[in-house]
PDB file of C-alpha atoms and ligand atoms in Angstrom:
ATOM      1  CA  MET A 937      81.001 -80.053 -55.607  1.00 78.00           C
ATOM      2  CA  ILE A 938      77.346 -79.205 -55.672  1.00 89.00           C
ATOM      3  CA  THR A 939      75.545 -82.960 -55.115  1.00 91.00           C
ATOM      4  CA  HIS A 940      72.233 -81.784 -54.797  1.00 96.00           C
ATOM      5  CA  ARG A 941      70.844 -79.867 -57.510  1.00 96.00           C
ATOM      6  CA  ALA A 942      67.625 -78.075 -57.924  1.00 96.00           C
ATOM      7  CA  PRO A 943      64.915 -80.337 -59.436  1.00 96.00           C
ATOM      8  CA  GLU A 944      64.013 -80.293 -63.338  1.00 95.00           C
ATOM      9  CA  GLU A 945      60.559 -78.393 -62.571  1.00 94.00           C
ATOM     10  CA  LEU A 946      61.655 -75.930 -60.475  1.00 96.00           C
ATOM     11  CA  LEU A 947      64.562 -74.819 -63.130  1.00 97.00           C
ATOM     12  CA  LEU A 948      61.722 -75.239 -65.634  1.00 95.00           C
ATOM     13  CA  GLY A 949      59.335 -72.880 -63.650  1.00 95.00           C
ATOM     14  CA  TYR A 950      62.090 -70.049 -62.956  1.00 96.00           C
ATOM     15  CA  ALA A 951      62.799 -70.109 -67.054  1.00 95.00           C
ATOM     16  CA  ALA A 952      59.298 -69.489 -67.393  1.00 94.00           C
ATOM     17  CA  GLY A 953      58.910 -67.170 -65.015  1.00 94.00           C
ATOM     18  CA  SER A 954      56.204 -68.356 -63.210  1.00 94.00           C
ATOM     19  CA  LEU A 955      57.764 -68.790 -59.760  1.00 95.00           C
ATOM     20  CA  PRO A 956      56.703 -66.755 -56.975  1.00 94.00           C
ATOM     21  CA  GLU A 957      59.469 -64.164 -55.713  1.00 94.00           C
ATOM     22  CA  PRO A 958      60.817 -65.745 -52.979  1.00 96.00           C
ATOM     23  CA  THR A 959      61.070 -69.334 -54.631  1.00 96.00           C
ATOM     24  CA  ALA A 960      62.628 -67.610 -57.620  1.00 96.00           C
ATOM     25  CA  LEU A 961      64.976 -65.971 -55.491  1.00 97.00           C
ATOM     26  CA  VAL A 962      66.386 -69.575 -54.126  1.00 98.00           C
ATOM     27  CA  VAL A 963      66.604 -70.681 -57.542  1.00 98.00           C
ATOM     28  CA  ALA A 964      68.538 -68.180 -58.831  1.00 97.00           C
ATOM     29  CA  ALA A 965      71.254 -68.129 -56.127  1.00 98.00           C
ATOM     30  CA  HIS A 966      71.232 -71.787 -56.348  1.00 98.00           C
ATOM     31  CA  ALA A 967      71.907 -71.383 -60.146  1.00 98.00           C
ATOM     32  CA  ALA A 968      74.656 -68.568 -59.520  1.00 97.00           C
ATOM     33  CA  LEU A 969      76.685 -71.296 -57.342  1.00 97.00           C
ATOM     34  CA  CYS A 970      75.942 -74.083 -59.792  1.00 97.00           C
ATOM     35  CA  PRO A 971      76.875 -73.851 -63.183  1.00 97.00           C
ATOM     36  CA  GLU A 972      75.218 -77.248 -64.172  1.00 97.00           C
ATOM     37  CA  SER A 973      71.670 -75.997 -63.142  1.00 97.00           C
ATOM     38  CA  ALA A 974      72.665 -72.196 -64.510  1.00 97.00           C
ATOM     39  CA  ARG A 975      73.061 -74.093 -68.018  1.00 97.00           C
ATOM     40  CA  GLU A 976      69.937 -76.135 -67.818  1.00 97.00           C
ATOM     41  CA  ILE A 977      68.161 -72.740 -67.422  1.00 96.00           C
ATOM     42  CA  ARG A 978      69.364 -71.123 -70.213  1.00 96.00           C
ATOM     43  CA  ARG A 979      68.594 -74.437 -72.457  1.00 95.00           C
ATOM     44  CA  LEU A 980      65.233 -74.218 -70.817  1.00 95.00           C
ATOM     45  CA  GLU A 981      64.936 -70.475 -71.640  1.00 93.00           C
ATOM     46  CA  ARG A 982      66.377 -70.911 -75.419  1.00 91.00           C
ATOM     47  CA  LEU A 983      63.536 -74.100 -75.490  1.00 88.00           C
ATOM     48  CA  GLY A 984      60.575 -71.736 -74.132  1.00 81.00           C
ATOM     49  CA  GLY A 985      61.565 -68.808 -76.531  1.00 73.00           C
ATOM     50  CA  GLY A 986      61.547 -71.226 -79.646  1.00 72.00           C
ATOM     51  CA  MET A 987      58.246 -72.612 -78.634  1.00 72.00           C
ATOM     52  CA  LEU A 988      56.870 -69.161 -78.061  1.00 66.00           C
ATOM     53  CA  ASP A 989      58.104 -67.732 -81.596  1.00 69.00           C
ATOM     54  CA  ALA A 990      56.534 -71.049 -83.100  1.00 71.00           C
ATOM     55  CA  LEU A 991      53.326 -70.578 -81.359  1.00 67.00           C
ATOM     56  CA  ALA A 992      52.859 -66.606 -82.331  1.00 61.00           C
ATOM     57  CA  PRO A 993      54.712 -65.361 -85.283  1.00 59.00           C
ATOM     58  CA  ALA A 994      54.607 -61.790 -84.835  1.00 59.00           C
ATOM     59  CA  PRO A 995      53.587 -60.090 -88.080  1.00 61.00           C
ATOM     60  CA  LEU A 996      56.255 -57.917 -89.276  1.00 60.00           C
ATOM     61  CA  ARG A 997      55.199 -54.099 -89.383  1.00 63.00           C
ATOM     62  CA  ALA A 998      55.289 -52.170 -92.710  1.00 66.00           C
ATOM     63  CA  ASP A 999      58.189 -50.112 -91.401  1.00 70.00           C
ATOM     64  CA  ALA A1000      60.364 -52.898 -89.719  1.00 67.00           C
ATOM     65  CA  LEU A1001      62.758 -52.525 -92.437  1.00 66.00           C
ATOM     66  CA  ASP A1002      63.223 -48.803 -91.685  1.00 72.00           C
ATOM     67  CA  ARG A1003      63.123 -49.535 -87.941  1.00 67.00           C
ATOM     68  CA  ALA A1004      65.517 -51.909 -88.087  1.00 64.00           C
ATOM     69  CA  LEU A1005      68.146 -49.745 -90.223  1.00 65.00           C
ATOM     70  CA  ALA A1006      67.611 -46.706 -87.646  1.00 69.00           C
ATOM     71  CA  ALA A1007      68.297 -49.171 -84.776  1.00 62.00           C
ATOM     72  CA  LEU A1008      71.587 -49.827 -86.255  1.00 64.00           C
ATOM     73  CA  ASP A1009      72.648 -46.061 -86.046  1.00 68.00           C
ATOM     74  CA  MET A1010      71.468 -46.102 -82.399  1.00 64.00           C
ATOM     75  CA  PRO A1011      74.212 -46.419 -79.909  1.00 64.00           C
ATOM     76  CA  GLU A1012      74.101 -49.720 -78.002  1.00 63.00           C
ATOM     77  CA  PRO A1013      72.076 -49.324 -74.889  1.00 60.00           C
ATOM     78  CA  SER A1014      74.243 -49.387 -72.040  1.00 67.00           C
ATOM     79  CA  PRO A1015      73.782 -52.447 -69.644  1.00 63.00           C
ATOM     80  CA  ALA A1016      72.058 -52.015 -66.178  1.00 65.00           C
ATOM     81  CA  PRO A1017      74.396 -51.367 -63.844  1.00 67.00           C
ATOM     82  CA  ALA A1018      75.673 -54.424 -61.853  1.00 65.00           C
ATOM     83  CA  PRO A1019      74.650 -54.265 -57.837  1.00 74.00           C
ATOM     84  CA  ALA A1020      77.873 -53.592 -55.996  1.00 90.00           C
ATOM     85  CA  ALA A1021      78.283 -55.404 -52.893  1.00 95.00           C
ATOM     86  CA  THR A1022      81.272 -55.597 -50.226  1.00 96.00           C
ATOM     87  CA  PRO A1023      83.636 -58.481 -50.551  1.00 96.00           C
ATOM     88  CA  GLU A1024      82.167 -60.030 -47.174  1.00 97.00           C
ATOM     89  CA  THR A1025      78.902 -60.059 -48.905  1.00 97.00           C
ATOM     90  CA  ARG A1026      80.444 -61.117 -52.455  1.00 97.00           C
ATOM     91  CA  ALA A1027      81.769 -64.221 -50.243  1.00 97.00           C
ATOM     92  CA  LEU A1028      78.657 -65.535 -48.430  1.00 98.00           C
ATOM     93  CA  LEU A1029      75.846 -64.110 -50.845  1.00 98.00           C
ATOM     94  CA  PRO A1030      75.220 -65.148 -54.402  1.00 97.00           C
ATOM     95  CA  ARG A1031      74.622 -62.221 -56.678  1.00 96.00           C
ATOM     96  CA  PRO A1032      70.881 -62.471 -56.918  1.00 96.00           C
ATOM     97  CA  VAL A1033      70.744 -62.121 -53.193  1.00 97.00           C
ATOM     98  CA  TRP A1034      72.932 -58.781 -52.739  1.00 96.00           C
ATOM     99  CA  PRO A1035      69.762 -56.282 -53.625  1.00 94.00           C
ATOM    100  CA  TYR A1036      67.940 -57.820 -50.466  1.00 95.00           C
ATOM    101  CA  VAL A1037      70.858 -56.590 -48.417  1.00 95.00           C
ATOM    102  CA  LYS A1038      71.398 -53.611 -50.221  1.00 94.00           C
ATOM    103  CA  GLY A1039      75.174 -55.075 -51.018  1.00 96.00           C
ATOM    104  CA  ASP A1040      75.940 -55.147 -47.510  1.00 96.00           C
ATOM    105  CA  ILE A1041      75.608 -58.335 -45.288  1.00 97.00           C
ATOM    106  CA  ARG A1042      75.884 -55.702 -42.285  1.00 97.00           C
ATOM    107  CA  ASN A1043      72.463 -55.025 -43.173  1.00 96.00           C
ATOM    108  CA  ILE A1044      71.170 -58.413 -42.634  1.00 96.00           C
ATOM    109  CA  ALA A1045      68.650 -57.754 -39.698  1.00 95.00           C
ATOM    110  CA  TRP A1046      68.815 -60.880 -37.688  1.00 97.00           C
ATOM    111  CA  ARG A1047      66.335 -62.212 -35.053  1.00 96.00           C
ATOM    112  CA  ALA A1048      67.059 -64.482 -32.397  1.00 95.00           C
ATOM    113  CA  ARG A1049      64.657 -67.479 -32.734  1.00 91.00           C
ATOM    114  CA  GLY A1050      65.951 -69.544 -30.047  1.00 86.00           C
ATOM    115  CA  PRO A1051      69.293 -69.845 -28.517  1.00 86.00           C
ATOM    116  CA  HIS A1052      70.797 -71.564 -31.332  1.00 94.00           C
ATOM    117  CA  ILE A1053      68.755 -69.972 -34.612  1.00 95.00           C
ATOM    118  CA  HIS A1054      68.575 -66.509 -36.099  1.00 97.00           C
ATOM    119  CA  THR A1055      66.496 -65.772 -39.292  1.00 96.00           C
ATOM    120  CA  ALA A1056      66.326 -62.251 -41.355  1.00 97.00           C
ATOM    121  CA  HIS A1057      63.472 -61.578 -43.495  1.00 95.00           C
ATOM    122  CA  LEU A1058      64.258 -61.117 -47.232  1.00 94.00           C
ATOM    123  CA  ALA A1059      61.034 -61.325 -49.223  1.00 85.00           C
ATOM    124  CA  THR A1060      57.126 -62.170 -48.472  1.00 79.00           C
ATOM    125  CA  GLU A1061      54.456 -62.343 -51.132  1.00 78.00           C
ATOM    126  CA  THR A1062      50.809 -62.028 -50.059  1.00 76.00           C
ATOM    127  CA  ASP A1063      50.114 -65.567 -50.625  1.00 85.00           C
ATOM    128  CA  GLY A1064      51.899 -66.702 -48.046  1.00 86.00           C
ATOM    129  CA  HIS A1065      55.272 -67.382 -49.736  1.00 94.00           C
ATOM    130  CA  SER A1066      58.318 -65.970 -47.854  1.00 95.00           C
ATOM    131  CA  ALA A1067      62.252 -65.938 -48.332  1.00 96.00           C
ATOM    132  CA  PHE A1068      64.534 -65.515 -45.266  1.00 97.00           C
ATOM    133  CA  LEU A1069      68.208 -66.069 -44.193  1.00 98.00           C
ATOM    134  CA  LEU A1070      68.624 -69.015 -41.794  1.00 97.00           C
ATOM    135  CA  ARG A1071      71.499 -69.240 -39.385  1.00 98.00           C
ATOM    136  CA  VAL A1072      71.881 -72.396 -37.353  1.00 97.00           C
ATOM    137  CA  LYS A1073      74.925 -72.633 -34.926  1.00 97.00           C
ATOM    138  CA  ALA A1074      77.518 -75.160 -35.430  1.00 98.00           C
ATOM    139  CA  GLY A1075      76.844 -78.367 -34.163  1.00 97.00           C
ATOM    140  CA  ARG A1076      73.102 -77.544 -33.177  1.00 97.00           C
ATOM    141  CA  ALA A1077      69.821 -78.749 -34.758  1.00 95.00           C
ATOM    142  CA  ALA A1078      66.655 -76.921 -35.827  1.00 93.00           C
ATOM    143  CA  PRO A1079      63.454 -78.159 -34.295  1.00 91.00           C
ATOM    144  CA  ARG A1080      61.710 -80.953 -35.599  1.00 93.00           C
ATOM    145  CA  HIS A1081      59.122 -79.925 -38.202  1.00 95.00           C
ATOM    146  CA  THR A1082      56.973 -80.767 -41.201  1.00 96.00           C
ATOM    147  CA  HIS A1083      55.720 -78.384 -43.970  1.00 96.00           C
ATOM    148  CA  ARG A1084      52.572 -77.072 -45.519  1.00 95.00           C
ATOM    149  CA  GLY A1085      54.044 -76.663 -48.649  1.00 95.00           C
ATOM    150  CA  LEU A1086      57.178 -76.599 -50.615  1.00 95.00           C
ATOM    151  CA  GLU A1087      60.576 -75.393 -48.420  1.00 97.00           C
ATOM    152  CA  LEU A1088      63.402 -74.822 -50.455  1.00 98.00           C
ATOM    153  CA  THR A1089      66.922 -74.734 -48.622  1.00 98.00           C
ATOM    154  CA  LEU A1090      70.056 -73.629 -49.953  1.00 98.00           C
ATOM    155  CA  VAL A1091      73.040 -73.675 -48.088  1.00 98.00           C
ATOM    156  CA  LEU A1092      75.675 -70.405 -48.186  1.00 98.00           C
ATOM    157  CA  SER A1093      78.240 -71.580 -45.283  1.00 98.00           C
ATOM    158  CA  GLY A1094      78.622 -74.664 -43.198  1.00 98.00           C
ATOM    159  CA  ALA A1095      76.818 -77.464 -43.775  1.00 98.00           C
ATOM    160  CA  PHE A1096      73.720 -79.197 -42.143  1.00 98.00           C
ATOM    161  CA  HIS A1097      72.476 -82.873 -42.490  1.00 97.00           C
ATOM    162  CA  ASP A1098      68.974 -84.535 -41.891  1.00 92.00           C
ATOM    163  CA  ALA A1099      68.418 -88.083 -41.671  1.00 88.00           C
ATOM    164  CA  ALA A1100      68.861 -88.615 -45.345  1.00 85.00           C
ATOM    165  CA  ASN A1101      71.350 -86.522 -46.538  1.00 94.00           C
ATOM    166  CA  LEU A1102      74.560 -83.806 -46.321  1.00 97.00           C
ATOM    167  CA  TYR A1103      74.170 -80.637 -47.868  1.00 98.00           C
ATOM    168  CA  ALA A1104      76.883 -77.912 -48.373  1.00 98.00           C
ATOM    169  CA  ARG A1105      77.137 -74.325 -50.022  1.00 98.00           C
ATOM    170  CA  GLY A1106      75.591 -74.964 -53.022  1.00 98.00           C
ATOM    171  CA  ASP A1107      73.341 -77.650 -52.242  1.00 98.00           C
ATOM    172  CA  ILE A1108      69.729 -77.345 -52.617  1.00 98.00           C
ATOM    173  CA  GLN A1109      67.136 -79.311 -50.237  1.00 97.00           C
ATOM    174  CA  VAL A1110      63.694 -79.714 -51.448  1.00 96.00           C
ATOM    175  CA  ALA A1111      61.070 -80.797 -48.508  1.00 96.00           C
ATOM    176  CA  ASP A1112      57.513 -80.987 -48.581  1.00 96.00           C
ATOM    177  CA  PRO A1113      54.665 -82.057 -46.621  1.00 96.00           C
ATOM    178  CA  THR A1114      55.277 -85.679 -46.668  1.00 96.00           C
ATOM    179  CA  ILE A1115      58.932 -84.869 -45.129  1.00 95.00           C
ATOM    180  CA  ASP A1116      59.176 -84.511 -40.954  1.00 95.00           C
ATOM    181  CA  HIS A1117      63.117 -83.668 -40.489  1.00 95.00           C
ATOM    182  CA  VAL A1118      65.343 -82.399 -38.158  1.00 95.00           C
ATOM    183  CA  PRO A1119      68.224 -80.390 -39.753  1.00 96.00           C
ATOM    184  CA  ILE A1120      71.632 -80.308 -38.014  1.00 97.00           C
ATOM    185  CA  ALA A1121      74.394 -77.925 -38.771  1.00 98.00           C
ATOM    186  CA  GLU A1122      77.790 -79.496 -38.948  1.00 98.00           C
ATOM    187  CA  ALA A1123      80.443 -78.897 -36.335  1.00 97.00           C
ATOM    188  CA  GLY A1124      82.825 -76.213 -36.560  1.00 96.00           C
ATOM    189  CA  GLU A1125      80.923 -73.604 -38.414  1.00 97.00           C
ATOM    190  CA  ASP A1126      77.714 -71.882 -38.281  1.00 98.00           C
ATOM    191  CA  CYS A1127      75.547 -73.184 -41.350  1.00 98.00           C
ATOM    192  CA  ILE A1128      73.750 -70.242 -43.314  1.00 98.00           C
ATOM    193  CA  CYS A1129      70.917 -70.856 -45.717  1.00 98.00           C
ATOM    194  CA  LEU A1130      68.800 -69.220 -48.058  1.00 98.00           C
ATOM    195  CA  VAL A1131      64.806 -70.791 -47.636  1.00 97.00           C
ATOM    196  CA  ALA A1132      61.848 -70.404 -49.390  1.00 97.00           C
ATOM    197  CA  LEU A1133      58.563 -71.295 -48.156  1.00 96.00           C
ATOM    198  CA  GLU A1134      55.249 -71.532 -49.700  1.00 94.00           C
ATOM    199  CA  ALA A1135      53.796 -71.436 -46.086  1.00 93.00           C
ATOM    200  CA  PRO A1136      54.976 -71.480 -42.726  1.00 91.00           C
ATOM    201  CA  ILE A1137      56.331 -74.864 -41.221  1.00 93.00           C
ATOM    202  CA  ARG A1138      54.492 -76.881 -38.569  1.00 93.00           C
ATOM    203  CA  PHE A1139      56.591 -78.019 -35.648  1.00 91.00           C
ATOM    204  CA  THR A1140      56.293 -81.567 -34.599  1.00 91.00           C
ATOM    205  CA  GLY A1141      58.640 -82.053 -31.750  1.00 85.00           C
ATOM    206  CA  PRO A1142      57.597 -82.202 -28.238  1.00 77.00           C
ATOM    207  CA  ILE A1143      58.950 -78.577 -27.490  1.00 64.00           C
ATOM    208  CA  GLY A1144      58.666 -76.725 -30.704  1.00 60.00           C
ATOM    209  CA  ARG A1145      55.008 -77.863 -30.926  1.00 58.00           C
ATOM    210  CA  LEU A1146      54.200 -75.431 -28.354  1.00 60.00           C
ATOM    211  CA  ALA A1147      55.811 -72.423 -30.167  1.00 61.00           C
ATOM    212  CA  ASN A1148      53.495 -73.358 -33.497  1.00 59.00           C
ATOM    213  CA  PRO A1149      50.879 -70.718 -32.449  1.00 54.00           C
ATOM    214  CA  PHE A1150      53.594 -67.817 -32.041  1.00 51.00           C
ATOM    215  CA  VAL A1151      56.385 -68.625 -34.533  1.00 53.00           C
ATOM    216  CA  LYS A1152      55.823 -68.046 -38.274  1.00 53.00           C
ATOM    217  CA  LEU A1153      59.202 -68.652 -39.618  1.00 55.00           C
TER     218      LEU A1153
HETATM  219 ZN1  LIG F1699      62.029 -78.371 -43.530  1.00 64.32          ZN
END
């Protein structure tokens, strides 16, 4: 069961299409695992569509009826082909992530970031936003850090906790510059997360601080 859902303002931003790609990817992946968030996005999209209709009534073109009748005779446009993915990929990654790994988790380009941490880059916007997969070894901690902007962390497998909460598959953690934390993977299974950052994190622990100039997660 999902206990940590995306906050309303993120769902609203997603429905309005105003989020940068990395943030939108994490929200879409969360919604693929959380029926309640998916329903709320659809509700907000309908609401937004209704508001646009009310704000800007489109003038009917003179030939609108002819065009509508002609359209009835046309074959239904075929839906866009669903992205394909291997069974292992489907088991780990929500559908919105499949295109980023070409439908196969064997394409994930993991890079070691320390003895217990791997990351794999997925998407970056020019203004410093990024999305990546994060794998923390079972029972191990990520370095203590704070944030220069919003950090969204969606759990895909395993689970992690920090001082405040426990997060499992489908849960999303929202952190910002007011939060300084040490996420720790639960024992038994590596924790794999999908993360979006507005800006690189800042390490605040005694060892991590040394890495600040060199590591840009
Ligand atoms: Zn964080």
